[in-house]
Amino acid sequence: MAAPDKKAIGARAFLYPMPTTLVGANVGGRPNYLAVAFCGIVQAKPAMISVALGRNHHTNAGIRENGTFSVNIPSRHMVEVTDYCGIVSGKKVDKSGLFETFYGKLETAPMIRECPVNMECKLVKTLDFGSTNEVFIGEIIESYAEEKYLCNGTPDIEKVVPILFSMYDNNYWEIGRHLGRAWCVGKKFNGNGNPENGYMGKSDSETLNK
Amino acid sequence: MAAPDKKAIGARAFLYPMPTTLVGANVGGRPNYLAVAFCGIVQAKPAMISVALGRNHHTNAGIRENGTFSVNIPSRHMVEVTDYCGIVSGKKVDKSGLFETFYGKLETAPMIRECPVNMECKLVKTLDFGSTNEVFIGEIIESYAEEKYLCNGTPDIEKVVPILFSMYDNNYWEIGRHLGRAWCVGKKFNGNGNPENGYMGKSDSETLNK
């Protein structure tokens, strides 16, 4: 079946939204931090995360050197310093003084105290498809947050206020309104596959505020 | 350096935010769709994306069967049907009629016409760390969108209105306010590593509206 209203827009990475993170690694014994949006969870338990870095970044050498790295979640008020970490290379500028660095169980994965959430990772696999990026997959050994960001022991996204990223247009966004509970709002859906069942055909504006 | 205000909160996947996608695959010749938040870009060019699915999902068999899958970006008004696709298994319920399916170049990667953005993927690698998830990495062969979601040939996230996901508390969110341009707002940052430089120490409320 074709879809005449759909237009081919190129083989590009249109994932919406992406998270904006700061990936940390010690390079030659000095903490370095890079803004990274190419990341995703690859396993729930043991928890693993992938970060895909342009192959020429300074950070990559540090991840290889120590077999450790961190993924830090900056908050919206950190948008300037986060973007700055994506603009300047650790090869030219010492970024170790931009933040207060702390270490956890792995001892060599530098983490950013100012970021509401930190994950320290042990490298378990490196993927190289021979092109623009190197992919580092890490097992999350421990995570950290200040008490003020938590609700029942888990970070509260409304307190964290993370930064979203949209690629190609290159914009940062914050999170917006609550849409519903997962594994819950779907129970309202009458999934009988019938276009008259109340879902299909309704436009966003018709259904948004119901 | 320790950080006495930081609390260890467990080796969990605290990535904020995650995107909410619908992963499509033909299983036994019939389209099936699964709600997936464990995904991320792994390479810019050629564009590649990873999706990490719980190993018992129906979709996995279809990805292996055809070596193809799709990643579809639902819009906020689709939150109920998206969540429904994460609640009911294709092993028990036929989800092929929930959406209008279309196919692209690969011919076996079913895509959802109602989703503003679709990426059709050719499987290039499968990772299995032996635990909860199987990881499928696909090269994005083509992407699709309707003209009404585009701005200069690229999807406009404010028109797409994707669904964000926060794990453990299990909530869906929409995007919020624009925070700035990437590779741009960081130029305002005076990154001299000095805590008096206007970034560090300022609370969110102090800096948000400046």
Short mmCIF file of C-alpha atoms in Angstrom, two decimals:
data_model
loop_
_atom_site.label_atom_id
_atom_site.label_comp_id
_atom_site.label_asym_id
_atom_site.label_seq_id
_atom_site.Cartn_x
_atom_site.Cartn_y
_atom_site.Cartn_z
CA MET A 1 0.00 0.00 0.00
CA ALA A 2 1.33 3.39 -0.91
CA ALA A 3 0.64 6.60 0.95
CA PRO A 4 0.38 9.39 -1.59
CA ASP A 5 0.36 12.08 1.10
CA LYS A 6 3.72 10.87 2.46
CA LYS A 7 6.85 12.42 1.03
CA ALA A 8 10.32 10.78 1.09
CA ILE A 9 12.49 13.18 3.10
CA GLY A 10 15.82 11.39 3.02
CA ALA A 11 17.61 8.71 5.00
CA ARG A 12 18.16 10.84 8.05
CA ALA A 13 17.90 10.47 11.83
CA PHE A 14 14.49 11.97 12.58
CA LEU A 15 14.11 10.78 16.14
CA TYR A 16 11.93 13.20 18.14
CA PRO A 17 12.84 14.16 20.71
CA MET A 18 16.40 13.29 21.60
CA PRO A 19 17.74 13.79 25.11
CA THR A 20 20.57 16.26 25.59
CA THR A 21 23.32 14.81 27.77
CA LEU A 22 26.85 15.63 28.81
CA VAL A 23 29.14 12.63 28.41
CA GLY A 24 32.15 12.69 30.72
CA ALA A 25 35.48 10.91 30.48
CA ASN A 26 38.95 11.42 31.88
CA VAL A 27 41.37 12.15 29.05
CA GLY A 28 44.97 11.99 30.18
CA GLY A 29 43.77 12.17 33.77
CA ARG A 30 41.69 15.32 33.25
CA PRO A 31 37.86 15.42 33.12
CA ASN A 32 36.35 16.31 29.77
CA TYR A 33 32.69 16.78 28.91
CA LEU A 34 30.91 16.62 25.56
CA ALA A 35 27.30 17.45 24.65
CA VAL A 36 25.71 14.31 23.19
CA ALA A 37 22.19 13.66 21.89
CA PHE A 38 22.91 10.36 20.14
CA CYS A 39 22.23 8.11 23.08
CA GLY A 40 19.67 5.56 24.14
CA ILE A 41 18.97 2.80 26.61
CA VAL A 42 19.94 -0.60 25.22
CA GLN A 43 19.01 -2.81 28.15
CA ALA A 44 16.80 -2.50 31.21
CA LYS A 45 18.61 -4.87 33.58
CA PRO A 46 21.53 -4.78 33.96
CA ALA A 47 20.94 -1.22 32.75
CA MET A 48 22.99 -0.32 29.69
CA ILE A 49 23.20 2.86 27.65
CA SER A 50 24.75 3.68 24.28
CA VAL A 51 26.43 6.95 23.33
CA ALA A 52 27.44 7.54 19.72
CA LEU A 53 30.23 10.09 19.43
CA GLY A 54 31.68 11.63 16.32
CA ARG A 55 34.89 9.70 15.86
CA ASN A 56 37.21 12.69 16.14
CA HIS A 57 36.06 13.85 19.56
CA HIS A 58 38.55 14.18 22.41
CA THR A 59 36.23 12.24 24.75
CA ASN A 60 36.55 9.01 22.75
CA ALA A 61 40.21 8.58 23.69
CA GLY A 62 39.33 8.91 27.37
CA ILE A 63 36.62 6.26 27.16
CA ARG A 64 39.07 3.88 25.54
CA GLU A 65 41.83 4.80 28.00
CA ASN A 66 39.81 4.05 31.14
CA GLY A 67 36.98 1.84 29.92
CA THR A 68 34.63 4.15 31.79
CA PHE A 69 32.45 7.17 31.11
CA SER A 70 29.52 9.05 32.57
CA VAL A 71 26.20 10.29 31.21
CA ASN A 72 25.01 13.45 32.95
CA ILE A 73 21.57 15.03 32.50
CA PRO A 74 21.79 18.83 32.46
CA SER A 75 18.85 20.99 33.48
CA ARG A 76 17.35 23.76 31.34
CA HIS A 77 19.22 26.55 33.15
CA MET A 78 22.44 24.81 32.00
CA VAL A 79 21.59 25.12 28.30
CA GLU A 80 24.37 27.63 27.55
CA VAL A 81 27.19 25.70 29.23
CA THR A 82 25.85 22.44 27.74
CA ASP A 83 25.89 23.87 24.23
CA TYR A 84 29.33 25.35 24.92
CA CYS A 85 30.57 21.80 25.66
CA GLY A 86 29.38 20.83 22.17
CA ILE A 87 31.04 23.82 20.49
CA VAL A 88 34.55 23.73 21.94
CA SER A 89 36.82 20.69 21.74
CA GLY A 90 38.72 19.35 24.72
CA LYS A 91 41.68 19.14 22.35
CA LYS A 92 41.86 22.94 22.39
CA VAL A 93 40.07 24.06 25.55
CA ASP A 94 40.35 22.60 29.04
CA LYS A 95 36.73 21.99 30.06
CA SER A 96 37.63 20.43 33.43
CA GLY A 97 36.95 23.64 35.30
CA LEU A 98 33.49 24.28 33.88
CA PHE A 99 31.84 22.11 36.50
CA GLU A 100 32.53 20.62 39.88
CA THR A 101 33.56 17.04 39.12
CA PHE A 102 32.88 14.12 41.42
CA TYR A 103 33.68 10.43 41.14
CA GLY A 104 31.79 7.32 42.18
CA LYS A 105 32.42 3.60 42.35
CA LEU A 106 34.42 3.39 39.13
CA GLU A 107 36.78 6.17 40.25
CA THR A 108 37.65 7.20 36.66
CA ALA A 109 34.26 8.30 35.30
CA PRO A 110 34.04 12.04 36.03
CA MET A 111 30.53 13.26 36.84
CA ILE A 112 29.05 16.74 36.98
CA ARG A 113 27.80 17.84 40.37
CA GLU A 114 25.63 20.58 38.83
CA CYS A 115 23.68 18.06 36.70
CA PRO A 116 20.55 16.76 38.48
CA VAL A 117 21.15 13.15 37.37
CA ASN A 118 24.41 11.28 36.76
CA MET A 119 25.05 7.75 35.53
CA GLU A 120 28.51 6.20 35.79
CA CYS A 121 29.19 3.56 33.17
CA LYS A 122 31.61 0.76 32.55
CA LEU A 123 32.36 0.22 28.86
CA VAL A 124 31.09 -3.18 27.76
CA LYS A 125 31.18 -2.89 23.97
CA THR A 126 32.40 -0.56 21.24
CA LEU A 127 30.73 -0.57 17.82
CA ASP A 128 32.33 0.90 14.75
CA PHE A 129 30.43 0.92 11.48
CA GLY A 130 33.35 2.61 9.76
CA SER A 131 31.71 5.94 9.16
CA THR A 132 30.93 9.11 11.15
CA ASN A 133 30.52 7.74 14.67
CA GLU A 134 31.93 5.41 17.29
CA VAL A 135 29.36 3.80 19.57
CA PHE A 136 30.21 3.13 23.20
CA ILE A 137 27.86 0.88 25.16
CA GLY A 138 28.21 1.08 28.90
CA GLU A 139 26.70 -0.78 31.78
CA ILE A 140 25.34 1.73 34.29
CA ILE A 141 27.12 0.82 37.52
CA GLU A 142 25.50 3.47 39.69
CA SER A 143 23.36 6.57 39.33
CA TYR A 144 23.30 9.70 41.48
CA ALA A 145 20.99 12.58 42.27
CA GLU A 146 20.44 15.08 45.01
CA GLU A 147 17.50 14.44 47.30
CA LYS A 148 15.74 17.58 46.05
CA TYR A 149 15.34 16.05 42.56
CA LEU A 150 13.80 12.81 43.82
CA CYS A 151 10.28 11.56 44.36
CA ASN A 152 10.07 8.13 46.03
CA GLY A 153 13.75 7.52 45.32
CA THR A 154 13.48 8.21 41.59
CA PRO A 155 14.24 11.47 39.77
CA ASP A 156 11.18 13.57 39.03
CA ILE A 157 11.42 14.83 35.45
CA GLU A 158 9.54 18.00 36.43
CA LYS A 159 12.24 18.79 38.99
CA VAL A 160 15.11 17.73 36.69
CA VAL A 161 13.75 19.81 33.76
CA PRO A 162 15.96 18.16 31.12
CA ILE A 163 16.86 19.60 27.74
CA LEU A 164 15.38 18.11 24.55
CA PHE A 165 17.11 18.31 21.21
CA SER A 166 15.73 18.37 17.67
CA MET A 167 18.28 17.63 14.97
CA TYR A 168 18.75 19.26 11.55
CA ASP A 169 16.96 22.40 12.77
CA ASN A 170 19.26 22.26 15.84
CA ASN A 171 17.03 23.47 18.63
CA TYR A 172 16.79 22.85 22.35
CA TRP A 173 13.43 22.55 24.11
CA GLU A 174 12.13 21.93 27.57
CA ILE A 175 9.46 19.42 28.56
CA GLY A 176 5.85 20.47 28.52
CA ARG A 177 2.53 19.24 29.78
CA HIS A 178 1.78 15.83 31.23
CA LEU A 179 0.00 13.62 28.69
CA GLY A 180 -0.83 10.56 30.75
CA ARG A 181 0.45 7.52 32.58
CA ALA A 182 2.19 4.78 30.63
CA TRP A 183 0.61 1.31 30.69
CA CYS A 184 -2.50 3.13 31.79
CA VAL A 185 -3.89 5.67 29.27
CA GLY A 186 -3.91 2.91 26.65
CA LYS A 187 -6.57 1.07 28.64
CA LYS A 188 -8.99 3.80 27.60
CA PHE A 189 -8.35 2.94 23.98
CA ASN A 190 -10.95 0.78 22.32
CA GLY A 191 -8.56 -0.99 19.98
CA ASN A 192 -10.99 -2.73 17.70
CA GLY A 193 -9.26 -1.61 14.54
CA ASN A 194 -12.32 0.28 13.42
CA PRO A 195 -11.71 3.81 12.12
CA GLU A 196 -14.95 4.85 13.84
CA ASN A 197 -13.67 3.83 17.24
CA GLY A 198 -12.81 7.31 18.38
CA TYR A 199 -9.14 7.47 17.58
CA MET A 200 -8.51 7.59 13.87
CA GLY A 201 -9.39 10.61 11.87
CA LYS A 202 -9.46 12.95 14.83
CA SER A 203 -7.06 15.79 14.48
CA ASP A 204 -4.76 16.91 17.23
CA SER A 205 -6.81 19.98 18.02
CA GLU A 206 -9.97 17.92 18.32
CA THR A 207 -8.54 15.44 20.80
CA LEU A 208 -5.96 17.43 22.74
CA ASN A 209 -8.12 18.87 25.44
CA LYS A 210 -10.67 16.15 25.86
CA MET B 1 36.35 14.21 45.03
CA ALA B 2 33.16 13.09 46.70
CA ALA B 3 29.86 14.91 46.45
CA PRO B 4 28.15 14.61 49.84
CA ASP B 5 24.89 16.05 48.49
CA LYS B 6 24.67 13.32 45.83
CA LYS B 7 22.82 10.15 46.73
CA ALA B 8 23.36 6.77 45.04
CA ILE B 9 19.98 5.89 43.51
CA GLY B 10 20.75 2.54 41.91
CA ALA B 11 22.13 1.26 38.62
CA ARG B 12 19.10 2.22 36.58
CA ALA B 13 18.37 3.83 33.21
CA PHE B 14 17.70 7.45 34.14
CA LEU B 15 17.80 8.97 30.68
CA TYR B 16 15.60 12.07 30.51
CA PRO B 17 13.70 12.35 28.34
CA MET B 18 13.26 9.29 26.17
CA PRO B 19 11.40 9.47 22.89
CA THR B 20 8.22 7.42 22.55
CA THR B 21 8.15 5.52 19.26
CA LEU B 22 6.13 2.81 17.60
CA VAL B 23 8.37 0.11 16.14
CA GLY B 24 6.81 -1.76 13.25
CA ALA B 25 7.61 -5.16 11.77
CA ASN B 26 5.79 -7.72 9.71
CA VAL B 27 5.30 -10.88 11.72
CA GLY B 28 4.14 -13.80 9.60
CA GLY B 29 3.23 -11.31 6.87
CA ARG B 30 1.07 -9.15 9.14
CA PRO B 31 2.05 -5.68 10.43
CA ASN B 32 2.65 -5.43 14.16
CA TYR B 33 3.46 -2.32 16.19
CA LEU B 34 5.09 -1.99 19.60
CA ALA B 35 5.59 1.11 21.79
CA VAL B 36 9.34 1.53 22.37
CA ALA B 37 11.26 4.17 24.33
CA PHE B 38 14.61 2.37 24.38
CA CYS B 39 15.98 3.75 21.17
CA GLY B 40 18.68 6.13 20.04
CA ILE B 41 20.67 7.28 17.05
CA VAL B 42 23.93 5.37 16.68
CA GLN B 43 25.31 6.99 13.56
CA ALA B 44 24.72 10.21 11.66
CA LYS B 45 25.66 9.10 8.16
CA PRO B 46 24.69 6.59 6.99
CA ALA B 47 21.95 7.19 9.56
CA MET B 48 21.48 4.29 11.96
CA ILE B 49 19.15 3.80 14.89
CA SER B 50 18.99 1.25 17.69
CA VAL B 51 15.83 -0.16 19.25
CA ALA B 52 16.09 -2.35 22.33
CA LEU B 53 13.10 -4.62 22.70
CA GLY B 54 12.23 -6.91 25.58
CA ARG B 55 13.24 -10.30 24.29
CA ASN B 56 9.80 -11.87 24.47
CA HIS B 57 8.03 -9.36 22.27
CA HIS B 58 6.20 -10.52 19.15
CA THR B 59 7.90 -7.80 17.06
CA ASN B 60 11.38 -9.32 17.49
CA ALA B 61 10.47 -12.38 15.41
CA GLY B 62 9.31 -10.14 12.57
CA ILE B 63 12.54 -8.13 12.57
CA ARG B 64 14.54 -11.35 12.37
CA GLU B 65 12.20 -12.79 9.73
CA ASN B 66 12.51 -9.87 7.29
CA GLY B 67 15.66 -8.08 8.38
CA THR B 68 13.62 -4.87 8.31
CA PHE B 69 11.65 -2.70 10.72
CA SER B 70 10.29 0.81 11.03
CA VAL B 71 10.46 3.50 13.68
CA ASN B 72 7.38 5.72 13.71
CA ILE B 73 7.00 8.93 15.73
CA PRO B 74 3.49 9.28 17.13
CA SER B 75 2.02 12.67 17.92
CA ARG B 76 0.53 13.63 21.30
CA HIS B 77 -3.06 13.03 20.20
CA MET B 78 -2.01 9.40 19.58
CA VAL B 79 -0.96 8.82 23.20
CA GLU B 80 -3.78 6.38 23.96
CA VAL B 81 -3.28 4.14 20.92
CA THR B 82 0.51 4.33 21.41
CA ASP B 83 0.23 3.18 25.01
CA TYR B 84 -2.25 0.51 23.92
CA CYS B 85 0.44 -0.87 21.57
CA GLY B 86 2.68 -1.23 24.62
CA ILE B 87 0.01 -2.93 26.72
CA VAL B 88 -1.30 -5.62 24.36
CA SER B 89 0.92 -8.20 22.71
CA GLY B 90 0.75 -9.03 19.02
CA LYS B 91 0.83 -12.67 20.14
CA LYS B 92 -2.70 -12.26 21.49
CA VAL B 93 -4.18 -9.27 19.67
CA ASP B 94 -3.97 -8.43 15.98
CA LYS B 95 -2.73 -4.82 15.93
CA SER B 96 -2.56 -4.62 12.12
CA GLY B 97 -5.89 -2.81 11.89
CA LEU B 98 -5.09 -0.08 14.43
CA PHE B 99 -3.45 2.09 11.81
CA GLU B 100 -3.30 2.51 8.09
CA THR B 101 -0.08 0.75 7.08
CA PHE B 102 2.09 1.82 4.17
CA TYR B 103 5.33 0.43 2.77
CA GLY B 104 8.39 2.09 1.26
CA LYS B 105 11.56 1.02 -0.49
CA LEU B 106 12.18 -2.03 1.67
CA GLU B 107 8.65 -3.36 1.03
CA THR B 108 8.56 -5.36 4.29
CA ALA B 109 8.87 -2.62 6.92
CA PRO B 110 5.29 -1.58 7.76
CA MET B 111 4.88 2.11 8.57
CA ILE B 112 2.07 4.02 10.20
CA ARG B 113 0.39 6.60 8.02
CA GLU B 114 -1.07 8.44 11.04
CA CYS B 115 2.40 9.04 12.55
CA PRO B 116 3.91 12.37 11.44
CA VAL B 117 7.38 10.86 10.88
CA ASN B 118 8.39 7.38 9.72
CA MET B 119 11.81 5.81 9.27
CA GLU B 120 12.21 2.53 7.42
CA CYS B 121 15.21 0.53 8.52
CA LYS B 122 17.31 -2.36 7.27
CA LEU B 123 18.70 -4.49 10.07
CA VAL B 124 22.50 -4.26 10.16
CA LYS B 125 23.33 -5.72 13.55
CA THR B 126 21.69 -7.51 16.46
CA LEU B 127 23.17 -7.29 19.95
CA ASP B 128 22.32 -9.68 22.72
CA PHE B 129 23.80 -9.17 26.16
CA GLY B 130 21.97 -12.24 27.41
CA SER B 131 19.56 -10.47 29.70
CA THR B 132 16.28 -8.54 29.39
CA ASN B 133 16.58 -7.02 25.90
CA GLU B 134 17.55 -7.69 22.31
CA VAL B 135 19.04 -4.72 20.48
CA PHE B 136 18.33 -4.23 16.79
CA ILE B 137 20.43 -1.68 14.92
CA GLY B 138 19.03 -0.56 11.62
CA GLU B 139 20.27 1.63 8.85
CA ILE B 140 17.61 4.19 8.00
CA ILE B 141 16.97 3.64 4.29
CA GLU B 142 14.35 6.34 3.88
CA SER B 143 12.19 8.62 6.01
CA TYR B 144 8.71 9.94 5.34
CA ALA B 145 6.47 12.78 6.41
CA GLU B 146 3.51 14.70 5.11
CA GLU B 147 4.19 18.16 3.77
CA LYS B 148 2.18 19.74 6.59
CA TYR B 149 4.75 18.57 9.17
CA LEU B 150 7.74 19.98 7.29
CA CYS B 151 9.66 23.21 7.40
CA ASN B 152 12.38 23.53 4.73
CA GLY B 153 12.15 19.80 4.02
CA THR B 154 12.71 18.76 7.63
CA PRO B 155 10.07 17.85 10.21
CA ASP B 156 9.20 20.68 12.58
CA ILE B 157 9.05 19.30 16.11
CA GLU B 158 6.38 21.84 17.01
CA LYS B 159 4.16 20.45 14.27
CA VAL B 160 5.04 16.82 15.02
CA VAL B 161 4.40 17.26 18.78
CA PRO B 162 6.09 14.01 19.79
CA ILE B 163 5.54 12.12 23.04
CA LEU B 164 8.26 12.05 25.70
CA PHE B 165 8.60 9.24 28.21
CA SER B 166 9.99 9.19 31.74
CA MET B 167 10.78 5.74 33.05
CA TYR B 168 10.18 4.24 36.51
CA ASP B 169 7.45 6.80 37.18
CA ASN B 170 6.02 5.85 33.74
CA ASN B 171 4.67 9.11 32.44
CA TYR B 172 4.19 10.65 29.00
CA TRP B 173 4.87 14.32 28.36
CA GLU B 174 4.75 16.72 25.47
CA ILE B 175 7.46 19.17 24.48
CA GLY B 176 7.49 22.63 25.97
CA ARG B 177 9.14 25.95 25.39
CA HIS B 178 12.04 26.65 23.07
CA LEU B 179 15.29 27.01 25.02
CA GLY B 180 17.69 28.10 22.31
CA ARG B 181 19.58 27.16 19.18
CA ALA B 182 22.20 24.43 19.33
CA TRP B 183 25.80 25.38 18.41
CA CYS B 184 24.65 28.92 19.09
CA VAL B 185 23.46 29.63 22.68
CA GLY B 186 26.78 28.26 23.95
CA LYS B 187 28.58 31.14 22.30
CA LYS B 188 27.05 33.38 24.97
CA PHE B 189 28.75 31.32 27.63
CA ASN B 190 31.93 32.74 29.07
CA GLY B 191 33.58 29.42 29.75
CA ASN B 192 36.49 30.52 31.87
CA GLY B 193 35.85 27.95 34.56
CA ASN B 194 35.30 30.64 37.13
CA PRO B 195 32.28 30.13 39.40
CA GLU B 196 31.63 33.87 39.19
CA ASN B 197 31.26 33.77 35.43
CA GLY B 198 27.51 33.92 35.47
CA TYR B 199 26.64 30.27 35.16
CA MET B 200 27.48 28.32 38.27
CA GLY B 201 25.58 28.87 41.45
CA LYS B 202 22.57 30.38 39.73
CA SER B 203 19.41 28.50 40.39
CA ASP B 204 16.96 27.57 37.72
CA SER B 205 14.47 30.22 38.74
CA GLU B 206 17.15 32.91 38.62
CA THR B 207 18.29 32.10 35.09
CA LEU B 208 15.20 30.78 33.37
CA ASN B 209 13.65 33.99 32.19
CA LYS B 210 16.71 36.08 31.57
#
